Amino acid sequence: QLQLVESGGGLVQPGGSLRLSCAASGFTLDYYAIGWFRQAPGKEREAVSCISRSGGSTNYAGSVKGRFTISRDNAKNTVYLQMNSLKPEDTAVYYCAAGYQATMNERRYDYWGQGTQVTVSS
């Protein structure tokens, strides 16, 4: 069974950092591009970042560019989202998704994790 599992979320103060992980089971992650998305309460889900299968191409939403870094370790079957200089508006449930194309369009992704909560608050 193909499964993605996010981890690393939690409560952090403004200006702090977190690293989210997206681990795959039941399939080899390096066959897929990976996207990170988030959904805040009362808001629609939005794209945060994506990375190509090789890791050679990445993209970021304007709101996180320069603060977040996406990377992947195909040997560990895991993709990471390093989040620095966190702001209260980054508070959301963060999801990773796997697809065949690195895109910020969530409809292009076929497999989704259950999400991990990130709360930025003092």
PDB file of C-alpha atoms in Angstrom:
ATOM      1  CA  GLN A   1       0.000   0.000   0.000  1.00  0.00           C
ATOM      2  CA  LEU A   2       1.379   3.370  -1.011  1.00  0.00           C
ATOM      3  CA  GLN A   3       1.644   5.687   1.953  1.00  0.00           C
ATOM      4  CA  LEU A   4       3.170   9.053   2.783  1.00  0.00           C
ATOM      5  CA  VAL A   5       3.713  10.038   6.394  1.00  0.00           C
ATOM      6  CA  GLU A   6       4.568  13.554   7.527  1.00  0.00           C
ATOM      7  CA  SER A   7       6.331  14.273  10.794  1.00  0.00           C
ATOM      8  CA  GLY A   8       8.170  17.073  12.543  1.00  0.00           C
ATOM      9  CA  GLY A   9       5.333  19.467  13.193  1.00  0.00           C
ATOM     10  CA  GLY A  10       4.727  21.119  16.533  1.00  0.00           C
ATOM     11  CA  LEU A  11       4.506  24.373  18.428  1.00  0.00           C
ATOM     12  CA  VAL A  12       7.249  26.926  17.846  1.00  0.00           C
ATOM     13  CA  GLN A  13       7.711  30.580  18.713  1.00  0.00           C
ATOM     14  CA  PRO A  14       7.840  33.248  16.009  1.00  0.00           C
ATOM     15  CA  GLY A  15      11.291  33.349  14.492  1.00  0.00           C
ATOM     16  CA  GLY A  16      11.901  29.712  15.293  1.00  0.00           C
ATOM     17  CA  SER A  17      12.560  26.735  13.015  1.00  0.00           C
ATOM     18  CA  LEU A  18      11.115  23.338  12.278  1.00  0.00           C
ATOM     19  CA  ARG A  19      12.027  20.594   9.852  1.00  0.00           C
ATOM     20  CA  LEU A  20       9.212  18.560   8.407  1.00  0.00           C
ATOM     21  CA  SER A  21       9.795  15.114   6.968  1.00  0.00           C
ATOM     22  CA  CYS A  22       7.776  13.223   4.402  1.00  0.00           C
ATOM     23  CA  ALA A  23       8.534   9.519   4.434  1.00  0.00           C
ATOM     24  CA  ALA A  24       7.258   7.003   1.934  1.00  0.00           C
ATOM     25  CA  SER A  25       6.343   3.385   2.469  1.00  0.00           C
ATOM     26  CA  GLY A  26       5.198   0.864  -0.061  1.00  0.00           C
ATOM     27  CA  PHE A  27       6.899   2.629  -2.954  1.00  0.00           C
ATOM     28  CA  THR A  28      10.164   4.223  -4.006  1.00  0.00           C
ATOM     29  CA  LEU A  29       9.993   7.948  -3.533  1.00  0.00           C
ATOM     30  CA  ASP A  30      12.623   8.793  -6.141  1.00  0.00           C
ATOM     31  CA  TYR A  31      10.162   7.913  -8.904  1.00  0.00           C
ATOM     32  CA  TYR A  32       8.026  10.883  -7.854  1.00  0.00           C
ATOM     33  CA  ALA A  33       8.094  14.614  -7.593  1.00  0.00           C
ATOM     34  CA  ILE A  34       7.005  15.854  -4.174  1.00  0.00           C
ATOM     35  CA  GLY A  35       4.999  18.855  -3.175  1.00  0.00           C
ATOM     36  CA  TRP A  36       4.359  20.430   0.183  1.00  0.00           C
ATOM     37  CA  PHE A  37       1.007  22.088   0.784  1.00  0.00           C
ATOM     38  CA  ARG A  38      -0.633  23.681   3.790  1.00  0.00           C
ATOM     39  CA  GLN A  39      -4.095  24.524   4.973  1.00  0.00           C
ATOM     40  CA  ALA A  40      -4.840  27.043   7.672  1.00  0.00           C
ATOM     41  CA  PRO A  41      -8.162  27.079   9.542  1.00  0.00           C
ATOM     42  CA  GLY A  42     -10.885  28.591   7.399  1.00  0.00           C
ATOM     43  CA  LYS A  43      -8.646  28.865   4.358  1.00  0.00           C
ATOM     44  CA  GLU A  44      -8.128  26.870   1.206  1.00  0.00           C
ATOM     45  CA  ARG A  45      -5.149  24.599   0.854  1.00  0.00           C
ATOM     46  CA  GLU A  46      -2.195  26.312  -0.763  1.00  0.00           C
ATOM     47  CA  ALA A  47       1.071  25.194  -2.316  1.00  0.00           C
ATOM     48  CA  VAL A  48       4.234  25.794  -0.336  1.00  0.00           C
ATOM     49  CA  SER A  49       7.006  24.152  -2.311  1.00  0.00           C
ATOM     50  CA  CYS A  50       7.816  21.330  -4.697  1.00  0.00           C
ATOM     51  CA  ILE A  51      10.862  19.376  -5.789  1.00  0.00           C
ATOM     52  CA  SER A  52      11.597  17.310  -8.865  1.00  0.00           C
ATOM     53  CA  ARG A  53      12.443  13.628  -8.784  1.00  0.00           C
ATOM     54  CA  SER A  54      16.156  14.258  -8.940  1.00  0.00           C
ATOM     55  CA  GLY A  55      16.040  17.206  -6.591  1.00  0.00           C
ATOM     56  CA  GLY A  56      17.538  19.422  -9.246  1.00  0.00           C
ATOM     57  CA  SER A  57      14.500  21.652  -9.600  1.00  0.00           C
ATOM     58  CA  THR A  58      12.589  23.341  -6.806  1.00  0.00           C
ATOM     59  CA  ASN A  59       9.885  25.970  -6.525  1.00  0.00           C
ATOM     60  CA  TYR A  60       8.481  28.014  -3.649  1.00  0.00           C
ATOM     61  CA  ALA A  61       5.480  30.121  -2.883  1.00  0.00           C
ATOM     62  CA  GLY A  62       6.351  33.775  -2.595  1.00  0.00           C
ATOM     63  CA  SER A  63       5.291  33.861   1.040  1.00  0.00           C
ATOM     64  CA  VAL A  64       7.964  31.311   2.058  1.00  0.00           C
ATOM     65  CA  LYS A  65      10.759  32.004  -0.423  1.00  0.00           C
ATOM     66  CA  GLY A  66      14.009  32.662   1.393  1.00  0.00           C
ATOM     67  CA  ARG A  67      12.713  31.121   4.617  1.00  0.00           C
ATOM     68  CA  PHE A  68      11.822  27.539   3.622  1.00  0.00           C
ATOM     69  CA  THR A  69      14.033  24.999   1.896  1.00  0.00           C
ATOM     70  CA  ILE A  70      12.860  21.765   0.326  1.00  0.00           C
ATOM     71  CA  SER A  71      15.265  18.863  -0.143  1.00  0.00           C
ATOM     72  CA  ARG A  72      15.202  15.144  -0.614  1.00  0.00           C
ATOM     73  CA  ASP A  73      17.270  12.130   0.337  1.00  0.00           C
ATOM     74  CA  ASN A  74      16.229   9.372  -2.017  1.00  0.00           C
ATOM     75  CA  ALA A  75      18.436   6.871  -0.217  1.00  0.00           C
ATOM     76  CA  LYS A  76      16.282   7.431   2.877  1.00  0.00           C
ATOM     77  CA  ASN A  77      13.067   7.633   0.855  1.00  0.00           C
ATOM     78  CA  THR A  78      12.355  10.981   2.524  1.00  0.00           C
ATOM     79  CA  VAL A  79      11.714  14.576   1.541  1.00  0.00           C
ATOM     80  CA  TYR A  80      12.281  17.453   3.942  1.00  0.00           C
ATOM     81  CA  LEU A  81      10.954  20.952   4.388  1.00  0.00           C
ATOM     82  CA  GLN A  82      13.239  23.120   6.480  1.00  0.00           C
ATOM     83  CA  MET A  83      11.271  26.066   7.806  1.00  0.00           C
ATOM     84  CA  ASN A  84      13.138  29.016   9.304  1.00  0.00           C
ATOM     85  CA  SER A  85      12.054  32.431  10.547  1.00  0.00           C
ATOM     86  CA  LEU A  86       8.575  31.102  11.145  1.00  0.00           C
ATOM     87  CA  LYS A  87       5.696  33.527  11.415  1.00  0.00           C
ATOM     88  CA  PRO A  88       2.250  33.140  12.986  1.00  0.00           C
ATOM     89  CA  GLU A  89       0.767  33.139   9.486  1.00  0.00           C
ATOM     90  CA  ASP A  90       2.676  29.924   8.777  1.00  0.00           C
ATOM     91  CA  THR A  91       0.361  28.141  11.189  1.00  0.00           C
ATOM     92  CA  ALA A  92      -1.395  25.361   9.284  1.00  0.00           C
ATOM     93  CA  VAL A  93      -1.619  21.652   8.683  1.00  0.00           C
ATOM     94  CA  TYR A  94       1.187  20.747   6.310  1.00  0.00           C
ATOM     95  CA  TYR A  95       0.759  17.965   3.775  1.00  0.00           C
ATOM     96  CA  CYS A  96       3.168  16.283   1.413  1.00  0.00           C
ATOM     97  CA  ALA A  97       2.059  14.775  -1.859  1.00  0.00           C
ATOM     98  CA  ALA A  98       3.630  12.638  -4.583  1.00  0.00           C
ATOM     99  CA  GLY A  99       3.117  13.015  -8.300  1.00  0.00           C
ATOM    100  CA  TYR A 100       4.829  12.664 -11.644  1.00  0.00           C
ATOM    101  CA  GLN A 101       5.522  16.351 -12.147  1.00  0.00           C
ATOM    102  CA  ALA A 102       7.023  18.954  -9.835  1.00  0.00           C
ATOM    103  CA  THR A 103       4.290  21.554  -9.875  1.00  0.00           C
ATOM    104  CA  MET A 104       2.528  23.901  -7.480  1.00  0.00           C
ATOM    105  CA  ASN A 105      -0.809  22.600  -8.809  1.00  0.00           C
ATOM    106  CA  GLU A 106      -2.219  20.229  -6.200  1.00  0.00           C
ATOM    107  CA  ARG A 107      -4.433  18.507  -8.767  1.00  0.00           C
ATOM    108  CA  ARG A 108      -1.330  16.994 -10.336  1.00  0.00           C
ATOM    109  CA  TYR A 109      -0.535  14.942  -7.243  1.00  0.00           C
ATOM    110  CA  ASP A 110      -1.791  11.417  -6.791  1.00  0.00           C
ATOM    111  CA  TYR A 111      -0.793  10.428  -3.263  1.00  0.00           C
ATOM    112  CA  TRP A 112      -1.219  12.451  -0.101  1.00  0.00           C
ATOM    113  CA  GLY A 113      -0.170  12.149   3.500  1.00  0.00           C
ATOM    114  CA  GLN A 114      -2.408  12.805   6.499  1.00  0.00           C
ATOM    115  CA  GLY A 115      -0.716  16.040   7.449  1.00  0.00           C
ATOM    116  CA  THR A 116       1.209  17.407  10.409  1.00  0.00           C
ATOM    117  CA  GLN A 117       0.208  20.446  12.455  1.00  0.00           C
ATOM    118  CA  VAL A 118       2.527  23.434  12.635  1.00  0.00           C
ATOM    119  CA  THR A 119       1.626  26.150  15.118  1.00  0.00           C
ATOM    120  CA  VAL A 120       3.649  29.349  15.372  1.00  0.00           C
ATOM    121  CA  SER A 121       2.746  31.265  18.484  1.00  0.00           C
ATOM    122  CA  SER A 122       4.317  32.985  21.442  1.00  0.00           C
TER     123      SER A 122
END
